[in-house]
mmCIF file with all atom_site columns, C-alpha atoms and ligand atoms in Angstrom:
data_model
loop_
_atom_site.group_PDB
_atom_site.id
_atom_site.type_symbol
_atom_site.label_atom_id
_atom_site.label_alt_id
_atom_site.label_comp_id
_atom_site.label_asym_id
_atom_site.label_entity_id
_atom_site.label_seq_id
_atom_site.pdbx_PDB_ins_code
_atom_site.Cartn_x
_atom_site.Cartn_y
_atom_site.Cartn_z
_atom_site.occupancy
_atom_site.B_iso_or_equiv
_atom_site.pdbx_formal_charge
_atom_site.auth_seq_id
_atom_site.auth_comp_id
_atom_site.auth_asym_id
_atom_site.auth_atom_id
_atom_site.pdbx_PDB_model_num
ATOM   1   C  CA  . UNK V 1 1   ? -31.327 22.685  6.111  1.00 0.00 ? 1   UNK V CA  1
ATOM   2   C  CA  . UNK V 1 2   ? -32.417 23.965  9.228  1.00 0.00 ? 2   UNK V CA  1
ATOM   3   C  CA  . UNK V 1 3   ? -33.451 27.672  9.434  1.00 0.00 ? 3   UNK V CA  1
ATOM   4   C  CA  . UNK V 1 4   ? -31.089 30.453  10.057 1.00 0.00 ? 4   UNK V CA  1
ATOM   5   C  CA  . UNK V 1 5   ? -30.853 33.085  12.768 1.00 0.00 ? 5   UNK V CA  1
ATOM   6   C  CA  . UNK V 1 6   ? -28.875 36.327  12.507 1.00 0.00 ? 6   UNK V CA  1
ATOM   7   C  CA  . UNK V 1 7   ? -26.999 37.563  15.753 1.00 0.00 ? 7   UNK V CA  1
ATOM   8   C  CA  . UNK V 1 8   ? -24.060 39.841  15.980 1.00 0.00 ? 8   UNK V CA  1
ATOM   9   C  CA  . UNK V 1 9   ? -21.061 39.257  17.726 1.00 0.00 ? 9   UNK V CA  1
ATOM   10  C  CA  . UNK V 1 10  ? -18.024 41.631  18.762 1.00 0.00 ? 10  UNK V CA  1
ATOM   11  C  CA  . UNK V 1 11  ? -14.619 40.913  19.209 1.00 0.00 ? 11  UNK V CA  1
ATOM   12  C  CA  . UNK V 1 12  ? -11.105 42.303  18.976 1.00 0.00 ? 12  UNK V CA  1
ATOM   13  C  CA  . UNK V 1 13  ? -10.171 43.950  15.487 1.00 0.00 ? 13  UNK V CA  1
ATOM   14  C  CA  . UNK V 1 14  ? -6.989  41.700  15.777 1.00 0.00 ? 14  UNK V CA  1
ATOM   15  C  CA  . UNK V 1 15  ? -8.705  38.458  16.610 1.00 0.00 ? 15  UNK V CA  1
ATOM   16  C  CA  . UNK V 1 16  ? -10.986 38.410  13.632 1.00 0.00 ? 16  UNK V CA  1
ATOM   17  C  CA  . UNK V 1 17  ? -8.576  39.763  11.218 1.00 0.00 ? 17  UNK V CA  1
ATOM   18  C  CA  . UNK V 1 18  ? -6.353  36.619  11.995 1.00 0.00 ? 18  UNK V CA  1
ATOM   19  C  CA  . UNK V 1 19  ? -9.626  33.942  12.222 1.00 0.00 ? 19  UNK V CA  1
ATOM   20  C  CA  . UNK V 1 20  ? -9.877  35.522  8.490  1.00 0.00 ? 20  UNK V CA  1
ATOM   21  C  CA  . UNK V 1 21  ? -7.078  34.568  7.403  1.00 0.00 ? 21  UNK V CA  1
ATOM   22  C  CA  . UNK V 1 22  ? -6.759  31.630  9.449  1.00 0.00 ? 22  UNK V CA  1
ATOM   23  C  CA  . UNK V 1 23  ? -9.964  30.524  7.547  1.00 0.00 ? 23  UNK V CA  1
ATOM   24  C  CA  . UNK V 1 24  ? -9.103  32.095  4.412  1.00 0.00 ? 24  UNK V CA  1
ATOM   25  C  CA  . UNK V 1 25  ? -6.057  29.326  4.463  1.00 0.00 ? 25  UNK V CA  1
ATOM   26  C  CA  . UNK V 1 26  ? -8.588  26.728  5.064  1.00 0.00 ? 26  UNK V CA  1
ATOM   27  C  CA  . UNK V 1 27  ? -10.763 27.555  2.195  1.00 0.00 ? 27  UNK V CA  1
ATOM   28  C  CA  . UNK V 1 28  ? -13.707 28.706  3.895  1.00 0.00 ? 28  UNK V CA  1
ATOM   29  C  CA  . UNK V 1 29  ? -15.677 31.702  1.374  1.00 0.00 ? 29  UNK V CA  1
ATOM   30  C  CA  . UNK V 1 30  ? -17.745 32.906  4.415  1.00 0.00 ? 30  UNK V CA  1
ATOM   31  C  CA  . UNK V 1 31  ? -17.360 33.911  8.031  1.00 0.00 ? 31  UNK V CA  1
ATOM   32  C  CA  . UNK V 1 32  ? -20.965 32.198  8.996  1.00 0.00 ? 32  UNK V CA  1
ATOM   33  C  CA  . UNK V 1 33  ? -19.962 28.619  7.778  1.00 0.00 ? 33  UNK V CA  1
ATOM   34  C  CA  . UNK V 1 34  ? -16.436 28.933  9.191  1.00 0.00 ? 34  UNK V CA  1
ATOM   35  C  CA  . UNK V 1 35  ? -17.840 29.822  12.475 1.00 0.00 ? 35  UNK V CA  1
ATOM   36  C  CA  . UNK V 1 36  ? -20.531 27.412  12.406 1.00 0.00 ? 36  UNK V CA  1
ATOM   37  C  CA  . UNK V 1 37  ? -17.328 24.724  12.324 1.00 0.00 ? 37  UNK V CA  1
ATOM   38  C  CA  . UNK V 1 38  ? -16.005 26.558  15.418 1.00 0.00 ? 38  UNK V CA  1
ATOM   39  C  CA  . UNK V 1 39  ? -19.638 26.066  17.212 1.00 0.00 ? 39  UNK V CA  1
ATOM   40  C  CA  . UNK V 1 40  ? -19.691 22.569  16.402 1.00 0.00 ? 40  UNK V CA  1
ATOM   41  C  CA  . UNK V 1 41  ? -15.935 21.461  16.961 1.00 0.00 ? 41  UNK V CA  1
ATOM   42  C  CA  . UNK V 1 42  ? -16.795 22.995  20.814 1.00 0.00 ? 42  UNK V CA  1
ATOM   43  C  CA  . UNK V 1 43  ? -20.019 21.035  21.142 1.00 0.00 ? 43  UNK V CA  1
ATOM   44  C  CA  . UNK V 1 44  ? -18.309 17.838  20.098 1.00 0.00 ? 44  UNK V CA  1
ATOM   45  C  CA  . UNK V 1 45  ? -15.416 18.658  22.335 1.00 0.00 ? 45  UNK V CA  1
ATOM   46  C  CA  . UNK V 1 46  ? -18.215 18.784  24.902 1.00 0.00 ? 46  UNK V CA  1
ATOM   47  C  CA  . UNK V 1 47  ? -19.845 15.440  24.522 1.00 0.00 ? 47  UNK V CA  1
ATOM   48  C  CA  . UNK V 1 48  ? -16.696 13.751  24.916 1.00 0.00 ? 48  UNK V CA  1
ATOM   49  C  CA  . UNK V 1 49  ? -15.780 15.361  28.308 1.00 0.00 ? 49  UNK V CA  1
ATOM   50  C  CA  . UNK V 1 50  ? -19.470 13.952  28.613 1.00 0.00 ? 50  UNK V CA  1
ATOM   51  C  CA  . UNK V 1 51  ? -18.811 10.462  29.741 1.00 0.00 ? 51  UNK V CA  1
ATOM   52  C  CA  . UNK V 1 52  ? -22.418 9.298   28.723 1.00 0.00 ? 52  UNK V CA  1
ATOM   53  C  CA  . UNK V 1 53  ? -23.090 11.159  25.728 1.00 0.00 ? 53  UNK V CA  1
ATOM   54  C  CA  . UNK V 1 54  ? -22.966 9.101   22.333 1.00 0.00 ? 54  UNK V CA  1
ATOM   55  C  CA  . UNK V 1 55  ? -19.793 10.015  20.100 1.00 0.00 ? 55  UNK V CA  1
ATOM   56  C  CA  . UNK V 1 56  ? -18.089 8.528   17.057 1.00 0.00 ? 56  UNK V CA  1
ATOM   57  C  CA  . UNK V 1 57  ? -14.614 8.051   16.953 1.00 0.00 ? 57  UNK V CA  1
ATOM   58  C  CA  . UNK V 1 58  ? -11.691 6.237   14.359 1.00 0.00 ? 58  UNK V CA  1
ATOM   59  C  CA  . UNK V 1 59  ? -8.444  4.884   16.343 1.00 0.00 ? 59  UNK V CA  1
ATOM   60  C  CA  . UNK V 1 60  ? -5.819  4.729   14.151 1.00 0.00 ? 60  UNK V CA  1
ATOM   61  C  CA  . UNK V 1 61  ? -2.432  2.293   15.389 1.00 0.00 ? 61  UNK V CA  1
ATOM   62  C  CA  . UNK V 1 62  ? 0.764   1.915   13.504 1.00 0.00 ? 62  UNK V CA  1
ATOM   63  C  CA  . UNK V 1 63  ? 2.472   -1.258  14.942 1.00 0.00 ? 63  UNK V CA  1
ATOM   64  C  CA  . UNK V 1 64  ? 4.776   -3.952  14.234 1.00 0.00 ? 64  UNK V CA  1
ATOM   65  C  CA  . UNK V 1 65  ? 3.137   -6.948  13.065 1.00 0.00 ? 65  UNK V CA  1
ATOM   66  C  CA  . UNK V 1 66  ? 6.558   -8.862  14.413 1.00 0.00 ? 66  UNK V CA  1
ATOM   67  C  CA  . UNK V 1 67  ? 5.493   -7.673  18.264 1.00 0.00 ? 67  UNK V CA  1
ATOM   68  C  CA  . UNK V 1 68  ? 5.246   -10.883 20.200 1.00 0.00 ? 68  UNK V CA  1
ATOM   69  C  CA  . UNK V 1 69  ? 1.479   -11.666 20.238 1.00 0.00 ? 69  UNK V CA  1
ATOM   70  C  CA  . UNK V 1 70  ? 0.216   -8.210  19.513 1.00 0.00 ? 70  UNK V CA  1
ATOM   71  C  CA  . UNK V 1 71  ? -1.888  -9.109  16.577 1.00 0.00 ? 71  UNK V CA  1
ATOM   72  C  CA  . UNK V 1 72  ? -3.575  -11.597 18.958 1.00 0.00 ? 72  UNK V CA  1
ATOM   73  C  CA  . UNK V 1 73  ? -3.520  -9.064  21.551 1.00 0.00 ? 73  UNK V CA  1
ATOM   74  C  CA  . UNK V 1 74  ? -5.347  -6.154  19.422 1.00 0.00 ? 74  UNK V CA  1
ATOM   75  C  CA  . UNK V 1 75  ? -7.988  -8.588  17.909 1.00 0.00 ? 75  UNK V CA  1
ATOM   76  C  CA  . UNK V 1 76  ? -9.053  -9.982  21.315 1.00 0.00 ? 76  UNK V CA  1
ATOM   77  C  CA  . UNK V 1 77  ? -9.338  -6.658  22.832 1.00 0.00 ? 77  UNK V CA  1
ATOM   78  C  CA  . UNK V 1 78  ? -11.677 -5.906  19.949 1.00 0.00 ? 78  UNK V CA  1
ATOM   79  C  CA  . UNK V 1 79  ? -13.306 -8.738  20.448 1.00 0.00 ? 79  UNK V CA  1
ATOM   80  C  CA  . UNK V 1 80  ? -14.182 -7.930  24.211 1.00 0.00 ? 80  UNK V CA  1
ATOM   81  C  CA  . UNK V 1 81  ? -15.445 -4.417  22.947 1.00 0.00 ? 81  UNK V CA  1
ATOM   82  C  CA  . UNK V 1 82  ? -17.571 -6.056  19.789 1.00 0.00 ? 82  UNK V CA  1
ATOM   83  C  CA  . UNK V 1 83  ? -20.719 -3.014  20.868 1.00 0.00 ? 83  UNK V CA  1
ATOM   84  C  CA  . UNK V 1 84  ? -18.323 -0.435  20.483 1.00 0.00 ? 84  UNK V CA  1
ATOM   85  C  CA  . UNK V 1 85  ? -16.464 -1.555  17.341 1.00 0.00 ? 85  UNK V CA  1
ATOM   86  C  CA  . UNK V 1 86  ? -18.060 -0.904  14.136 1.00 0.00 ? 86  UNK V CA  1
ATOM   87  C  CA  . UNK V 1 87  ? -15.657 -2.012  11.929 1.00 0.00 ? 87  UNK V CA  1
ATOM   88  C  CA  . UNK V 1 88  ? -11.832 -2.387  11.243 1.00 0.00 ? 88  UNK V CA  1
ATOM   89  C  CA  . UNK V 1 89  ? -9.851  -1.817  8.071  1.00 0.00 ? 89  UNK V CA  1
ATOM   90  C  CA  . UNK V 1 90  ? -5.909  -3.758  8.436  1.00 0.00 ? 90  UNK V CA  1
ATOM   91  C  CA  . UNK V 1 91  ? -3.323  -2.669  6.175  1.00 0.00 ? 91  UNK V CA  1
ATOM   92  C  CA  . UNK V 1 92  ? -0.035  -4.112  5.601  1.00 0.00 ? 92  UNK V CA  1
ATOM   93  C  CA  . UNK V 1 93  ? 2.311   -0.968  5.364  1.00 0.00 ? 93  UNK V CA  1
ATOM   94  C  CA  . UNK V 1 94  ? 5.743   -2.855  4.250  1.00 0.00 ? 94  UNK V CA  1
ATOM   95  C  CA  . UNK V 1 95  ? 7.417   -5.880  5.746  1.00 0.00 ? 95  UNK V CA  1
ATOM   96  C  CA  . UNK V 1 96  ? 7.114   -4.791  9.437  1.00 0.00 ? 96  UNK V CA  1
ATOM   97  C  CA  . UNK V 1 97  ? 4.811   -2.401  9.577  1.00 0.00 ? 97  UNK V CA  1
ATOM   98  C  CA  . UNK V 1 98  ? 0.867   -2.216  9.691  1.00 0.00 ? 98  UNK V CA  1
ATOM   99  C  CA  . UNK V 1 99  ? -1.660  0.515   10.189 1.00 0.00 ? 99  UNK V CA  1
ATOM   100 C  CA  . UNK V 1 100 ? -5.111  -0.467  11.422 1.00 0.00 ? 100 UNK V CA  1
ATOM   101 C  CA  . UNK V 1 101 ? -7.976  1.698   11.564 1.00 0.00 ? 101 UNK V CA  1
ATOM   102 C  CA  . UNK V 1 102 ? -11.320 1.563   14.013 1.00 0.00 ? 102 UNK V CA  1
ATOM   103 C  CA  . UNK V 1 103 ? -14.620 2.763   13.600 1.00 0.00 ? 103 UNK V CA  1
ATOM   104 C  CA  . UNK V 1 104 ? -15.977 2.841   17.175 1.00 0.00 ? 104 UNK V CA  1
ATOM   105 C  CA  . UNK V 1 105 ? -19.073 4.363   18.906 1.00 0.00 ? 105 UNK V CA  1
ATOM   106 C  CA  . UNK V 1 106 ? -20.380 4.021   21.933 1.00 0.00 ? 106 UNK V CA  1
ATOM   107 C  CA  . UNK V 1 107 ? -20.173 6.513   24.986 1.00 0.00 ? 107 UNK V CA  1
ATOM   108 C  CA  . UNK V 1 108 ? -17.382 8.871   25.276 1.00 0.00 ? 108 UNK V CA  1
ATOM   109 C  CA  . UNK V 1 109 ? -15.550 7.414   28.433 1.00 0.00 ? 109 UNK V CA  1
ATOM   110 C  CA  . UNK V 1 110 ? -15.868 3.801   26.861 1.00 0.00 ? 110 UNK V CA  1
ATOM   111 C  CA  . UNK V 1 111 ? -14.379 5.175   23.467 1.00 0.00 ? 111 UNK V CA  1
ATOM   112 C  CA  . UNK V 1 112 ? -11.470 6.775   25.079 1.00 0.00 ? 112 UNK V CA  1
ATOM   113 C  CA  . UNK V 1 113 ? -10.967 3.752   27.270 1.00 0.00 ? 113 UNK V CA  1
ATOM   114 C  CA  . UNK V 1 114 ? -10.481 1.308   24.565 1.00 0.00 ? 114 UNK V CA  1
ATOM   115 C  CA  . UNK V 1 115 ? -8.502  4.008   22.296 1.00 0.00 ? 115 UNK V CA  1
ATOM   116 C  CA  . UNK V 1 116 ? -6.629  4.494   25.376 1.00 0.00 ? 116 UNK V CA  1
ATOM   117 C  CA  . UNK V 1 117 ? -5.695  0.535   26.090 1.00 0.00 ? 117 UNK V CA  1
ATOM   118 C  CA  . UNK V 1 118 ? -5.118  -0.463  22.029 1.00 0.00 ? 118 UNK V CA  1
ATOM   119 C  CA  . UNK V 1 119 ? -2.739  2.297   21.729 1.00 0.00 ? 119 UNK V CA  1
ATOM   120 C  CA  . UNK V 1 120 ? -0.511  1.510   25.141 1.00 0.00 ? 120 UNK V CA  1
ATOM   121 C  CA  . UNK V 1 121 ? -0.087  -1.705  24.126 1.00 0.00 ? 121 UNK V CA  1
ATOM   122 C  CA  . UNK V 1 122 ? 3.542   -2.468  23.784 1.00 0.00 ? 122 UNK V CA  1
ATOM   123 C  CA  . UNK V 1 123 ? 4.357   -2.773  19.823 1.00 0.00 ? 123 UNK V CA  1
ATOM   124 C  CA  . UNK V 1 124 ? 2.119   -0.114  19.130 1.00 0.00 ? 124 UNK V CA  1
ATOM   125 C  CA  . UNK V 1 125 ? 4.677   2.426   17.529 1.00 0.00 ? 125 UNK V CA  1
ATOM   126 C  CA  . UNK V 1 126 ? 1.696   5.445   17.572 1.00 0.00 ? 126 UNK V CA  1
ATOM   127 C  CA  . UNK V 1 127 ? -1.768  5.720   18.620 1.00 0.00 ? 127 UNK V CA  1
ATOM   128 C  CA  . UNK V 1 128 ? -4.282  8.395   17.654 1.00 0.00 ? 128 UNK V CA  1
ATOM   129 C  CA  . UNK V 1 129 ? -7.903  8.679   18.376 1.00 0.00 ? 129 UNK V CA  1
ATOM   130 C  CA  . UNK V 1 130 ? -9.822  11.356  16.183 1.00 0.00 ? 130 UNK V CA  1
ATOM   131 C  CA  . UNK V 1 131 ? -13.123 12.080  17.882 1.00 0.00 ? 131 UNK V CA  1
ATOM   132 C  CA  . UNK V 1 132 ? -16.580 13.207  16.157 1.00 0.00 ? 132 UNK V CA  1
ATOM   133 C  CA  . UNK V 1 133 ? -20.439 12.931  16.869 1.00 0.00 ? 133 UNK V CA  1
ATOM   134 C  CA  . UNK V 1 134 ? -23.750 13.111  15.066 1.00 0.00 ? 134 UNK V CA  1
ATOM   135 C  CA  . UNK V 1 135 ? -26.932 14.032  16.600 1.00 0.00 ? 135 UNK V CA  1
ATOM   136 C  CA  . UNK V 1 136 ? -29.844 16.761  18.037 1.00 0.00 ? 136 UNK V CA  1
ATOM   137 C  CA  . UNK V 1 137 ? -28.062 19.899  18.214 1.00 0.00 ? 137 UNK V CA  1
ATOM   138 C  CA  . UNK V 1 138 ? -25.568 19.468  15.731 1.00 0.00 ? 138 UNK V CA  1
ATOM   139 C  CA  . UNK V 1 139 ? -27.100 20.325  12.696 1.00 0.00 ? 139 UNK V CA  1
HETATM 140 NI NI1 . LIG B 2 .   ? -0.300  -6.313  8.496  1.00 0.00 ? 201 LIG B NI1 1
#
């Protein structure tokens, strides 16, 4: 664990009431850690507006394995993108629907470009990309 430093902050009496409850709900037990959360969520944000910063990402699709060609489609785009794709997990959902899921890293614009072009792909019934990073600063 890296070492702490202390600082104070001031804000509204309304605005920190509700971020205590709000993280009251989420079962935070302390302001610091909570907020700590906040500091990193808005770095991470950051590196993916960063087109050439590193960043971590799972694309999730929900699709009908019945689409004409799609499961061809989806695998050769993966394919083309093998350095960004980490790994893939396929489930079959019932008898027309599957879910896949994508590890990917890379840089952000690349990420986003592929999560972008898998989930427009006609079939594809919803797309989502859920974005996180590792790294110096971070900790
Ligand atoms: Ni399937």
């Amino acid at each position: 664990m890296p070492a702490l430093q202390r600082f104070g902050v001031s804000m509204p009496e309304g605005l920190l009431k509700a971020f205590d409850e709000h993280i009251g709900l989420e079962g935070y037990t302390n302001r610091s850690e909570a907020l700590r959360d906040v500091v990193r969520d808005h770095l991470i944000a950051g590196r993916w507006a960063d087109s050439q910063a590193e960043v971590v990402g799972v694309i999730t699709l929900v699709y009908d394995h019945h689409a004409y060609g799609l499961d061809e489609h989806l695998t050769e785009f993966q394919h083309q993108r093998h350095e960004i794709v980490v790994c893939s997990t396929h489930v079959h959902l019932d008898h027309h629907n599957c879910v896949e899921v994508i590890v990917v890293r890379g840089k952000g614009a690349e990420v986003q470009a592929l999560a972008d072009r898998l989930m427009s792909m006609r079939g594809v019934k919803h797309g989502q990309l859920s974005g996180t990073a590792t790294g110096e600063g971070l900790e």
